[in-house]
XYZ file of C-alpha atoms in Angstrom:
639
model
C 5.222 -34.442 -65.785
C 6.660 -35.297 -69.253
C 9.735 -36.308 -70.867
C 12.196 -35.780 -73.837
C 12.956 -38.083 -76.894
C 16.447 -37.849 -77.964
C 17.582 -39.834 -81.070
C 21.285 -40.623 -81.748
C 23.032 -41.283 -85.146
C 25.614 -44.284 -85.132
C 28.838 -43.342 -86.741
C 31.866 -45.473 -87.319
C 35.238 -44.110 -87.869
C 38.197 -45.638 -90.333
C 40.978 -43.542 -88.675
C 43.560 -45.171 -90.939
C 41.763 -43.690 -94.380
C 39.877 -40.761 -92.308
C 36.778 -41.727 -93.039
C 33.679 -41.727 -91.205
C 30.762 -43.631 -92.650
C 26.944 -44.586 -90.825
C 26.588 -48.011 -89.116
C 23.635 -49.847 -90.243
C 23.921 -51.915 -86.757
C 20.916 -50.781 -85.420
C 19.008 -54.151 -84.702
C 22.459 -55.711 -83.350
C 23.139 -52.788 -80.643
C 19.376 -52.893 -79.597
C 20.178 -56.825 -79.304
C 23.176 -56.436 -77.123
C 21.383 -54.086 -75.112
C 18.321 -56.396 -74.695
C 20.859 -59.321 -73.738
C 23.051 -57.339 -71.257
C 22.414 -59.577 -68.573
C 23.361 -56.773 -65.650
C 20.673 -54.426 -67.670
C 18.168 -57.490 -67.550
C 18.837 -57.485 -63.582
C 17.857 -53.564 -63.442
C 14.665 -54.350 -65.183
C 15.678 -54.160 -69.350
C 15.575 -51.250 -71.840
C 14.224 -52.154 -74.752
C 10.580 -52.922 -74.954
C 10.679 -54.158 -78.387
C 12.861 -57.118 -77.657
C 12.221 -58.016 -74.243
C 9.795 -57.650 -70.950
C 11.167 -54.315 -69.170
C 10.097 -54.066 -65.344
C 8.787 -50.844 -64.259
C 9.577 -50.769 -60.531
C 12.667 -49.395 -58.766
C 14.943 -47.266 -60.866
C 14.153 -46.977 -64.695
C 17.005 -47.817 -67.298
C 16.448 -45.400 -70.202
C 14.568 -46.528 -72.760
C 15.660 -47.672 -76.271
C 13.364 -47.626 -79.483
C 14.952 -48.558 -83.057
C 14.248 -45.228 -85.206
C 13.320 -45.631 -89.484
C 17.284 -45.625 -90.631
C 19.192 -48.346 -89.255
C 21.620 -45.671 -88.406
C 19.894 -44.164 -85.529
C 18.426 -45.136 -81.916
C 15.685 -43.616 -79.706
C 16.201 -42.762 -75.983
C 13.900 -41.901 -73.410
C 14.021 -41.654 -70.063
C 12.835 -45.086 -68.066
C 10.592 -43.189 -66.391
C 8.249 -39.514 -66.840
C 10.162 -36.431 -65.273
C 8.950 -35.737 -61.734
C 7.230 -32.456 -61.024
C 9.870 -31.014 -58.910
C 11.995 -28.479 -59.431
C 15.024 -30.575 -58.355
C 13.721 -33.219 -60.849
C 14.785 -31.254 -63.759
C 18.079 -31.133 -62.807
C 18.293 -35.094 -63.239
C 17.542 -34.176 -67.200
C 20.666 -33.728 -68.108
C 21.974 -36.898 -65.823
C 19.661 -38.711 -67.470
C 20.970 -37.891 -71.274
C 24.184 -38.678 -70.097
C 23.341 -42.232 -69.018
C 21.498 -43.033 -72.615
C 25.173 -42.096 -74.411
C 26.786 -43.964 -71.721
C 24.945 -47.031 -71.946
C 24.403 -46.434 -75.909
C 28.264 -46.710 -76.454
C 29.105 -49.288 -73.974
C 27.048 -51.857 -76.556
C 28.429 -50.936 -79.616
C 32.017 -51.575 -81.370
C 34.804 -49.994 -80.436
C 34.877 -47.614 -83.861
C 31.385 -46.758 -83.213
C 29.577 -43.786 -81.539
C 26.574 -42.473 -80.471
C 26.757 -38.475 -82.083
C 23.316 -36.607 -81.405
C 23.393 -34.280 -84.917
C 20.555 -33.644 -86.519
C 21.752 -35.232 -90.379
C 25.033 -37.035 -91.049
C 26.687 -34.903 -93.430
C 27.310 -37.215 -96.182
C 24.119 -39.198 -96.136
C 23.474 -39.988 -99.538
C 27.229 -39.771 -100.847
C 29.514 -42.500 -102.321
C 30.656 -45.083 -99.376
C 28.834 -43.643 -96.774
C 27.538 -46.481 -94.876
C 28.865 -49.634 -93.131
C 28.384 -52.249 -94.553
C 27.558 -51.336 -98.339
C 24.145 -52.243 -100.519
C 23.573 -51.045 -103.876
C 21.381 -47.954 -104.235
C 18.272 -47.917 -106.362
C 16.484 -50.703 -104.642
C 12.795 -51.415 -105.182
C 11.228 -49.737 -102.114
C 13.360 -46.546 -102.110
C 14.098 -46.638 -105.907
C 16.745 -44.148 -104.977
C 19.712 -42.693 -107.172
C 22.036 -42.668 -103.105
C 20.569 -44.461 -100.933
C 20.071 -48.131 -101.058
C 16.865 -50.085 -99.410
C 18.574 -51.336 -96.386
C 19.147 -48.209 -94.895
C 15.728 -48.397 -93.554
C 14.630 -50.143 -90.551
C 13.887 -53.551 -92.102
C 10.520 -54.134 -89.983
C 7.973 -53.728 -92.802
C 6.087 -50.411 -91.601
C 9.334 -48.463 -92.547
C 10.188 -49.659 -96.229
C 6.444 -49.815 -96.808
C 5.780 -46.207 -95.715
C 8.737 -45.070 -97.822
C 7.274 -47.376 -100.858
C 3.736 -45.758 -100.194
C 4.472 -42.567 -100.183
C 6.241 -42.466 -103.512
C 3.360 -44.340 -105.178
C 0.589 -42.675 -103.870
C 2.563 -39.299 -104.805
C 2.863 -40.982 -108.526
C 7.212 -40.149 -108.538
C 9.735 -40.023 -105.824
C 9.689 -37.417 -103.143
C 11.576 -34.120 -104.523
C 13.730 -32.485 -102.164
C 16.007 -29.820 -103.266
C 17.827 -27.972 -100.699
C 19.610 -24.556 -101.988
C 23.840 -24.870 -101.942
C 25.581 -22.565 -100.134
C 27.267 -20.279 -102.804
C 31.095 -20.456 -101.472
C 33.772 -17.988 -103.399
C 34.411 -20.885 -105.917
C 30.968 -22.088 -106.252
C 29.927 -22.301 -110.118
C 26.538 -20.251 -110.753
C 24.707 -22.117 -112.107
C 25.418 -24.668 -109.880
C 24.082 -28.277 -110.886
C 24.284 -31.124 -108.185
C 27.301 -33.921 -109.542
C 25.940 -36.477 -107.747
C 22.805 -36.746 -109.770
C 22.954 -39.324 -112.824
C 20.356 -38.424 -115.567
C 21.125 -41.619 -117.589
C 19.968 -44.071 -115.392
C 17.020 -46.313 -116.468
C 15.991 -49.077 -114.022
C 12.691 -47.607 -112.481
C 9.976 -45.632 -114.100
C 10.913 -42.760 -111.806
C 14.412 -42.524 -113.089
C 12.492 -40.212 -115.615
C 12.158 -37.632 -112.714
C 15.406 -36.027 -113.055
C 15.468 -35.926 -116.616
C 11.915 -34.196 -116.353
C 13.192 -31.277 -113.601
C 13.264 -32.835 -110.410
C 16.612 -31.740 -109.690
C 17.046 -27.952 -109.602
C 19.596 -25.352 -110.413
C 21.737 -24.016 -107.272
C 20.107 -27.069 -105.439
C 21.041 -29.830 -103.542
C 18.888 -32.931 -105.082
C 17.617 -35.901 -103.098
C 14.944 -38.310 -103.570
C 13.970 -40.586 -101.114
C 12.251 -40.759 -97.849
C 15.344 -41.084 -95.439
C 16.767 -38.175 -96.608
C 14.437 -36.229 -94.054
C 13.255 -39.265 -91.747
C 16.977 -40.060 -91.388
C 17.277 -36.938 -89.031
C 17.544 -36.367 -85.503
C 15.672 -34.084 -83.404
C 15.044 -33.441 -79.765
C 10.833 -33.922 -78.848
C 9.641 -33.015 -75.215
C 6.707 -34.049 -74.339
C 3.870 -32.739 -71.980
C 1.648 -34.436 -69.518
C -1.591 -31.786 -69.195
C -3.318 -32.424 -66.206
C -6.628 -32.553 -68.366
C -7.901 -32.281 -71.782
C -8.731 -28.560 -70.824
C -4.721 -28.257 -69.877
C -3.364 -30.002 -73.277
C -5.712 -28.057 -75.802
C -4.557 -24.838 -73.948
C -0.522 -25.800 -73.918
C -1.101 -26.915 -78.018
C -2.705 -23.667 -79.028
C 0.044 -21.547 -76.688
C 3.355 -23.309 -77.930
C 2.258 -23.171 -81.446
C 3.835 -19.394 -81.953
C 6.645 -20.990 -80.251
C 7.759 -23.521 -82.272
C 9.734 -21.601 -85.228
C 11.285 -19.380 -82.597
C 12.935 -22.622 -81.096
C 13.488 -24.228 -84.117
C 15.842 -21.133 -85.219
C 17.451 -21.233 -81.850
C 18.557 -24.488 -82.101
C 19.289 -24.861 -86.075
C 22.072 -27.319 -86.372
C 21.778 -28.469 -90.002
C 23.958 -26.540 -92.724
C 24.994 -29.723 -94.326
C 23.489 -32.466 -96.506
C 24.911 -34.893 -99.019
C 28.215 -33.704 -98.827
C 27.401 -30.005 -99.647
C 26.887 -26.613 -97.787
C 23.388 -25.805 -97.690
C 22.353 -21.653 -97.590
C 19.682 -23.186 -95.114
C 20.430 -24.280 -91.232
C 17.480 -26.353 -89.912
C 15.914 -29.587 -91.326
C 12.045 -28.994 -91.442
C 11.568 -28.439 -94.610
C 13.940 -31.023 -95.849
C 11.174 -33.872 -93.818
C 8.594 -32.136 -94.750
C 9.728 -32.639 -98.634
C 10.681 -36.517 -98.486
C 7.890 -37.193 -96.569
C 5.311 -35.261 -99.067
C 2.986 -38.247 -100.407
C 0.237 -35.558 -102.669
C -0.421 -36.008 -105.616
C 0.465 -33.783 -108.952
C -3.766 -32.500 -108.365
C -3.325 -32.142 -104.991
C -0.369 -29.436 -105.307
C -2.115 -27.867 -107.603
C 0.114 -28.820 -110.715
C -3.057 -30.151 -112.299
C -7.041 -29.284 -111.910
C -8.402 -31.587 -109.433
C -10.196 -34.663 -110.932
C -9.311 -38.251 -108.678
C -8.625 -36.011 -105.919
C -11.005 -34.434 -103.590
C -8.822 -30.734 -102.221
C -5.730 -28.888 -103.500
C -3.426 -29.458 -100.157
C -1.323 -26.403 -99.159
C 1.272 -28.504 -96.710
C 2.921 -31.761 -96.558
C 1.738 -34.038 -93.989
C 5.057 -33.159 -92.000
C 4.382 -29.390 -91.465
C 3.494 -26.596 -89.295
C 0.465 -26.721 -87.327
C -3.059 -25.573 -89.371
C -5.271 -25.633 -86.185
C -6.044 -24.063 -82.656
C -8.050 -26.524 -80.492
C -8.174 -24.596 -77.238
C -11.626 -23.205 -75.723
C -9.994 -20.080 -74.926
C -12.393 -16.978 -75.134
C -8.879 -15.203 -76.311
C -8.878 -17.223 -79.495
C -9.941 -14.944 -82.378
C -11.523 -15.642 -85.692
C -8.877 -13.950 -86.855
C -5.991 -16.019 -86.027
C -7.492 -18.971 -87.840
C -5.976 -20.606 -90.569
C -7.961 -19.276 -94.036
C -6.545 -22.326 -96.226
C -7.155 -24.760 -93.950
C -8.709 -27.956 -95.579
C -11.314 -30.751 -93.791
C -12.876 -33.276 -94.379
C -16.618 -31.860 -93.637
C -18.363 -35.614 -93.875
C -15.683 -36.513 -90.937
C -16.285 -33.013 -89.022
C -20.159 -33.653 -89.588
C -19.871 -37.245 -87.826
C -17.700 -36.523 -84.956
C -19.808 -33.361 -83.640
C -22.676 -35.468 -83.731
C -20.676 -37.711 -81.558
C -20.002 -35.185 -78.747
C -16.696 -32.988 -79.880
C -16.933 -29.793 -80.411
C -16.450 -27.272 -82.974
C -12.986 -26.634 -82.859
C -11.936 -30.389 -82.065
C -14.017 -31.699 -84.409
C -12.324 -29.171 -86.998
C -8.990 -30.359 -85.942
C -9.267 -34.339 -86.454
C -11.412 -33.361 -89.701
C -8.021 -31.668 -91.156
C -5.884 -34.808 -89.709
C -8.340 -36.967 -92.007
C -8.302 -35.578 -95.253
C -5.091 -37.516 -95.356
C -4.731 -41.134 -96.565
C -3.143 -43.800 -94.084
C 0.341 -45.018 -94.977
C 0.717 -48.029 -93.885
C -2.209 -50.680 -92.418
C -1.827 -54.076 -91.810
C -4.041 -56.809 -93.286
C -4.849 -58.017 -89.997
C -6.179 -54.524 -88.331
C -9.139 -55.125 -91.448
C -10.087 -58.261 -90.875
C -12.450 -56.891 -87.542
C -13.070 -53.297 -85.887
C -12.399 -53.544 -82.491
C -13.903 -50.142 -80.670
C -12.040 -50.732 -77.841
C -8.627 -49.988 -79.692
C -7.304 -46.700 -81.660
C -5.317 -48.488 -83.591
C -6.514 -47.094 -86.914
C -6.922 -43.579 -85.284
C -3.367 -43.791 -84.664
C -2.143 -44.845 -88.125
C -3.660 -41.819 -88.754
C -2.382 -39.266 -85.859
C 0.995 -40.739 -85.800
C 1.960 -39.911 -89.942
C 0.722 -36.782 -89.731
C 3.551 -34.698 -88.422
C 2.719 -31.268 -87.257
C 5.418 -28.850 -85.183
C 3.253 -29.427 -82.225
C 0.780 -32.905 -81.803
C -1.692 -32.958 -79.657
C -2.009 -36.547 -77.904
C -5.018 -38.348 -76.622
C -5.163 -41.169 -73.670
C -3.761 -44.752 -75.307
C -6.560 -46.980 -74.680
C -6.456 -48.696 -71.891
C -3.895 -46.925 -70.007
C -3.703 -44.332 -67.297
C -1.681 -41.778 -69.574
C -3.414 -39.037 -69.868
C -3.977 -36.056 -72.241
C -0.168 -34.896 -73.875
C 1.264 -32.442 -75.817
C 4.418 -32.994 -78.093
C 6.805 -30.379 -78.622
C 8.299 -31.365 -81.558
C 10.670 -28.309 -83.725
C 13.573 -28.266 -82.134
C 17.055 -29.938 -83.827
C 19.136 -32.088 -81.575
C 22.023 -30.216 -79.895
C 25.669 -31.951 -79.793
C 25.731 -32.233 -76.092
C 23.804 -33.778 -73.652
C 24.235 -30.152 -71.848
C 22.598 -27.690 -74.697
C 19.540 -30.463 -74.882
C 18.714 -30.373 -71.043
C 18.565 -26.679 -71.277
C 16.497 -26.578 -73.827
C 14.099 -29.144 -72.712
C 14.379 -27.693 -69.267
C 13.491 -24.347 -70.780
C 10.616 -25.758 -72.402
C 9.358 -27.117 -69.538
C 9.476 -23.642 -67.561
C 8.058 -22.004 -70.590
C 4.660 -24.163 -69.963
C 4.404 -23.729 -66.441
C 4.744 -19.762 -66.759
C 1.947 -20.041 -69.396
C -0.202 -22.192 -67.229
C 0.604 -19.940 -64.272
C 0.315 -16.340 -65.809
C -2.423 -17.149 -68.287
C -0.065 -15.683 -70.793
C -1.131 -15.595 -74.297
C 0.752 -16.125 -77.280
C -1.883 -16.278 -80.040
C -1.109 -15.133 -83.598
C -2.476 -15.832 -86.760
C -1.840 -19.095 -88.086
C -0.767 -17.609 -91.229
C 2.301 -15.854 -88.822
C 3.219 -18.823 -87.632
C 3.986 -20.481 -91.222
C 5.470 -17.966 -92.280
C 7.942 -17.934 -89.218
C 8.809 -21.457 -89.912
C 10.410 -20.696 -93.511
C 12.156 -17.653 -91.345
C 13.545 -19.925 -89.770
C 15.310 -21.732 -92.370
C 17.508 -18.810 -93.215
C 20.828 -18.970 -92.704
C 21.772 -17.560 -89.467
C 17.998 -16.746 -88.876
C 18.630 -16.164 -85.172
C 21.269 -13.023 -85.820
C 19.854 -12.008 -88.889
C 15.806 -12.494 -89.376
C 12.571 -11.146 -87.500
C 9.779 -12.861 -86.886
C 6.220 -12.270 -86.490
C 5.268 -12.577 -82.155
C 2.628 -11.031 -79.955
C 3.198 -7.749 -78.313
C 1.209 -7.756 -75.190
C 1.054 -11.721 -73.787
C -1.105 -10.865 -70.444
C -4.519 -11.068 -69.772
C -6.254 -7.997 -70.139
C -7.063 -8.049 -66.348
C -3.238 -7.628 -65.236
C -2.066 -4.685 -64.297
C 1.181 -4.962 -64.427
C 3.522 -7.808 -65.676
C 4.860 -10.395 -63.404
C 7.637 -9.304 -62.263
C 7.727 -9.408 -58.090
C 7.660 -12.192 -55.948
C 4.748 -13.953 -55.076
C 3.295 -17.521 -53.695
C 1.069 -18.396 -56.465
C 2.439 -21.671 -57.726
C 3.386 -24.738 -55.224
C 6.692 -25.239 -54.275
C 6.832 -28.515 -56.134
C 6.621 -26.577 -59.670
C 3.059 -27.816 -60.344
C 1.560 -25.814 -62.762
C -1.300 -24.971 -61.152
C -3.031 -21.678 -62.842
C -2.872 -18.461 -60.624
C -5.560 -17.473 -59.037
C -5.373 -13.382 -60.689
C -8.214 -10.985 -59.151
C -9.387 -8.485 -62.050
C -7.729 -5.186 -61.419
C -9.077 -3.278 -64.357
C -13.189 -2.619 -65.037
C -14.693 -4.240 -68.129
C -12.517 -6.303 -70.941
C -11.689 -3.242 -73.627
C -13.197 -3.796 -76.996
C -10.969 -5.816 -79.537
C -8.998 -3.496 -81.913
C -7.286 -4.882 -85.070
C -5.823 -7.944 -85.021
C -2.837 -6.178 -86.661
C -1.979 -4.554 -83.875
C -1.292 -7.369 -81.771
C 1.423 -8.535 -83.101
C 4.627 -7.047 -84.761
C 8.127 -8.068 -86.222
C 10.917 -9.041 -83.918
C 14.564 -10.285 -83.423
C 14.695 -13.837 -81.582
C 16.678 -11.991 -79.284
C 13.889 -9.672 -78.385
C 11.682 -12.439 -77.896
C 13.785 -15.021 -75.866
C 15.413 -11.886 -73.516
C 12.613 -8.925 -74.202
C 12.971 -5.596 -75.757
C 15.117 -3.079 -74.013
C 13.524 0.627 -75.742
C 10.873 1.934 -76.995
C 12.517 2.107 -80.539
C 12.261 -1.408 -80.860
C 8.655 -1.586 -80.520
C 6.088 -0.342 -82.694
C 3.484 0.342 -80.328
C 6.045 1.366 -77.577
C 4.892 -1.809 -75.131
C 7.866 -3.607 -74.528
C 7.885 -7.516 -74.839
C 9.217 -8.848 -71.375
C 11.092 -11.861 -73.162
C 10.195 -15.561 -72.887
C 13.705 -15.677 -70.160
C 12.438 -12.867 -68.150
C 8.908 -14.677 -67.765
C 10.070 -17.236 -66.793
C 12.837 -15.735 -64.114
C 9.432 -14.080 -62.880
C 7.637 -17.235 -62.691
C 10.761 -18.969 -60.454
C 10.660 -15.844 -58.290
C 6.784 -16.491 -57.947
C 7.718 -19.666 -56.531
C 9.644 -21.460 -53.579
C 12.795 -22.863 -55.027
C 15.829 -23.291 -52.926
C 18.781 -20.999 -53.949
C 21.286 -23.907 -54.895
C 17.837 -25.600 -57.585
C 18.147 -21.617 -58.714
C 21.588 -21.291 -59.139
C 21.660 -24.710 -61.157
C 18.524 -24.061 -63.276
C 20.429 -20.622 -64.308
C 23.343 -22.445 -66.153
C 20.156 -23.892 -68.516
C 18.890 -20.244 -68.767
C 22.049 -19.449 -69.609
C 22.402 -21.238 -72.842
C 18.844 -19.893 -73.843
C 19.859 -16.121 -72.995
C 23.249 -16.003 -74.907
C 22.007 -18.448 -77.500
C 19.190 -15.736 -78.612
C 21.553 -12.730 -78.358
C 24.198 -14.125 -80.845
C 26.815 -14.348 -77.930
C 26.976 -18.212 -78.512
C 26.566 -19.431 -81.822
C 24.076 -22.152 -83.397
C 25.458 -25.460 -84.256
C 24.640 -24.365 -87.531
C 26.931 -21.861 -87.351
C 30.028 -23.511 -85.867
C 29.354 -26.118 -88.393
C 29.519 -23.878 -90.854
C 32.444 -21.522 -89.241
C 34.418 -25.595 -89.211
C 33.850 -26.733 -92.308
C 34.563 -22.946 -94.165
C 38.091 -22.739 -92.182
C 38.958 -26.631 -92.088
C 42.605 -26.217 -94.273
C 41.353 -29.277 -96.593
C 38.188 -27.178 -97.487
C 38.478 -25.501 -100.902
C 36.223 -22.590 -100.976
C 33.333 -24.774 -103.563
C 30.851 -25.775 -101.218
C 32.019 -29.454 -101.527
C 32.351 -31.174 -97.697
C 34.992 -33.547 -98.910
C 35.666 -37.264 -96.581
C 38.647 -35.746 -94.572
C 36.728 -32.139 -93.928
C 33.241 -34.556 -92.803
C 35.934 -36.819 -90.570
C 36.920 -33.948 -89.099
C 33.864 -32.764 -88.256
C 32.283 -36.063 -86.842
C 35.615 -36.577 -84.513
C 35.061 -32.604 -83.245
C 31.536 -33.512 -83.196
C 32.131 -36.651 -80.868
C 34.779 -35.253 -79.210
C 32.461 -32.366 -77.991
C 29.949 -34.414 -77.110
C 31.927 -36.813 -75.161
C 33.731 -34.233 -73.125
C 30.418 -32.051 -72.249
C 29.226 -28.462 -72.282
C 30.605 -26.149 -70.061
C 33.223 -27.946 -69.639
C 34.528 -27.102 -73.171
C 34.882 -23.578 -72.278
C 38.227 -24.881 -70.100
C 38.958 -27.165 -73.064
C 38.751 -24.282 -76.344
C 36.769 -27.209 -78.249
C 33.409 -25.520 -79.097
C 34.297 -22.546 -77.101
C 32.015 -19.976 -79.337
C 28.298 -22.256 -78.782
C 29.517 -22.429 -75.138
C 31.430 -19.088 -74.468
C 34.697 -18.044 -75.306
C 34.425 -17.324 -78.765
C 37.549 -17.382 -81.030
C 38.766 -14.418 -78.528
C 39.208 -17.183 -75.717
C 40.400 -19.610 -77.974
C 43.218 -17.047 -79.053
């Protein structure tokens, strides 16, 4: 069981002066939604603004997001464990834009892309505000494009003054045929005086060749696509955290979407670093721009970053792989292992608390109520790792869960079924082959600034393990066999030791090599391409053995294969990132002049293709030419 999160950004269009700016109407949608009277009769959707029954069939779920531009879906209800069940994924992501649009004005539409393109530029949202307000203290944005409940403006406020200056985010341009080297972002003013932190431009803030923006919705304005996994015990969940970890930069490449911010081409196609940046609330000490004397640790990552821990109680977990800079808080550790948790728990919370909390409410201090976790999850919820590893809610029957949390939205409801679907097959083929995916920690960070390379799926290799089977298989999984349920449970296979004794250890270098996203999503094909000579299966090809390990019904098969599909082709450069069709648009869009500048007709443009695309619906553009090279095609088909 589990689900997916998908968030939407609100765009309205002014086809009479091509222009395309963000609606701030996110409390007034979620309103008409929660009034619908025919969606009160089916049980409501948002829980926010009304009572929303829980029996019969679920109405997706809508939660407002931090900009006032964007909504949360999710589905009504978790995903069954079914194979069949999956296969109502992308049904269900069709209803949320369905319903989504049928509540807002005519001009407006739900797009699901990761960053609107000219977030931060002159006139880009509907209805105007000044910018430099006192909570954001922004040069683009003004205060009201936050989320007006108070937990939003105050994180944003809290963050820049516990970090002593605005958040500095500098994305590098995309060096066009007419960009000026140096290039210098126009947008910035270095004469303006109203806020102490107006001084941070004029003291370096804003690079050379970079993009410059300062301000907390620049990265929490973005869109993503979570999925989230329902472990059928704590033993399950610290297991699934520890194997998807390796994973998450791989799918983050796979489904970069983000070459544009601000109105400019960025050399960079995903968003993670970009969060990671406006969210970044240490101090000048605490990056290491000054010797530590009010702070306690020098802090290598944001609070939004890759993961720094594995949890799981796996005897497979090395020493090794460990994380050498990681920083805890040892009083914490000390406290909660004489409590009961482990070592490695007990290490992981202990590096989740060496943060400060963002945001608490006056009322949460005035008593400490044990049954609750609401100041644990103050804590657990603002620090925003690649993969988060959830405990029960108190008082509730959810159990232990695993978030999945890298990936960039994709522009149809299509591409983000099969990759949630994907993800969902990758788990059960880890739970069922006891596959192992451990690497260094150190690999994995390093894979997520990979990832942010241009075209890092065609172009970049990343670090992944060699050999992912236990030690006691023979041979890989690749025949049919009866050792999951029919259902799709992911019940752990019951494998017999064929070899003696475990081998001794050898390096940990030897584990783990470079390779091609392509060689990890659909395995390596020669010798050549290996270092040791082993072959990597493929993540596709594991889990194709897993489905023939189980009982599905050819017509489940046939559909699940589309989803595969978009994985496969998506990995071997055959079908191109939305990065990269962004990109591909924008560069030949006849309005575009060569300078990296994404002017208001190019950006309309884009948004109507970008609606238009996902209105219509994945494979069916390959009939249509509109998207035909992420879907097949290519600019062959499209002649």
């Amino acid at each position: 069981m589990g689900g997916d999160q998908i968030e939407y950004l609100v765009v309205a269009f002014d086809d009479e002066h091509k222009k395309v700016r963000l609606s701030l109407r996110q409390a007034d949608i979620l309103e008409a939604l929660a009034k619908d009277e025919k969606l009160q009769a089916q049980g409501g959707c948002v829980p926010d603004l009304q009572f929303v029954e829980r029996s019969g069939e679920k109405l997706p779920i809508f939660h407002p997001e931090f900009g006032r531009f964007m909504l949360e879906a999710t589905p009504g209800k978790p995903w069954g464990i079914g194979f069949k069940d999956l296969l109502d994924v992308e049904r269900n992501m069709r209803w949320r834009r369905l319903i989504a649009k049928e509540h807002m004005h005519t001009e407006e539409y739900p797009i699901t892309l990761t960053t609107f393109p000219h977030l931060g530029s002159r006139d880009c949202i509907k209805p105007a505000y000044p910018v430099a307000g006192e909570r954001l203290r922004s040069q683009f944005l003004p205060d009201e494009i936050a989320n007006p409940h108070i937990r939003f403006p105050t994180l944003a406020a809290n963050i820049r003054s516990r970090r002593g200056r605005k958040v500095e985010v500098n994305v590098p341009v995309y060096k066009d045929e007419k960009t000026s080297s140096p290039w210098r972002d126009p947008t910035v003013n270095y004469d303006l005086h109203k806020w102490p932190e107006d001084d941070d431009v004029r003291n370096g803030a804003a690079k050379d060749d970079m993009i410059y923006m300062d301000a907390m919705a620049f990265g929490m304005g973005s869109c993503c696509l979570q999925i989230t996994f329902q472990a059928k015990n704590i033993t399950e969940g610290r297991k699934l955290y520890d194997q998807l970890s390796p994973l998450g930069p791989i799918m983050l490449a796979l489904t970069a979407a983000t070459p544009i911010y601000k109105g400019f081409l960025a050399d960079t196609d995903v968003r993670w670093n970009q969060i990671s940046a406006a969210v970044d609330d240490r101090t000048a000490e605490e990056l290491g721009e000054k010797p530590l004397k009010n702070n306690r640790w020098r802090i290598p990552k944001s609070r939004y970053a890759s993961n720094s821990t594995y949890i799981s109680q796996d005897p497979r977990l090395r020493s090794e792989y460990f994380d050498p800079d990681l920083i805890i808080d040892e009083s914490v550790k000390k406290r909660l292992v004489e409590g009961g948790l482990d070592d490695l728990l007990a290490t992981h919370f202990a590096h989740l608390f060496i943060r400060d909390p963002l945001v608490i409410f006056s009322e949460d201090l005035q008593s400490l109520d044990l049954s609750k976790t609401d100041h644990f999850e103050n804590l657990q919820s603002t620090n925003w790792q690649h993969i988060r590893f959830k405990p029960p809610p108190s008082g509730s029957d959810i159990g232990w869960r695993v978030e999945f949390r890298p990936m960039e939205i994709q522009i149809t409801d299509f591409e983000n079924a099969a990759f949630a679907i994907f993800m969902v097959l990758v788990t059960r083929a880890i739970l069922s082959f006891e596959l192992n995916f451990y690497i260094p920690i150190a690999k994995t960070t390093e894979n997520m600034e990979t990832a942010h390379a241009r075209d890092a799926v065609n172009g970049r290799k990343f670090w992944f393990r060699k050999d992912p089977f236990p030690p006691t298989r023979a041979a890989a999984p690749r025949t049919n066999g009866t050792s999951a349920s029919a259902s799709g449970t992911t019940t752990p296979v019951n494998h017999q030791p064929s070899r003696p004794a475990t081998p001794p250890l050898g390096p940990v270098e030897d584990e783990y090599e470079l390779m091609t996203i392509n060689e990890i999503i659909n395995g390596q094909q020669s010798s050549s391409s290996s270092s040791s000579g082993e072959l990597f299966p493929g993540l596709v090809p594991l889990v194709e053995s897993y489905l023939n390990s189980v009982n599905v019904d050819v017509e489940t098969r046939c559909d699940l294969a589309q989803y595969l599909e978009v994985i496969k082709k998506r990995a071997s450069g055959q079908w191109w990132t939305a990065a990269r069709w962004i990109r591909d648009f924008v560069r030949n869009n006849p309005d575009y002049n060569r300078d990296s500048v994404v002017s208001d007709e190019v950006g309309w443009d884009l948004i109507k293709e970008v609606e238009r695309i996902g209105r219509i619906e994945g494979l069916k553009m390959r009939r249509k030419g509109v998207g035909a090279e992420m879907f097949g095609g290519g600019k062959a088909a499209l002649g």
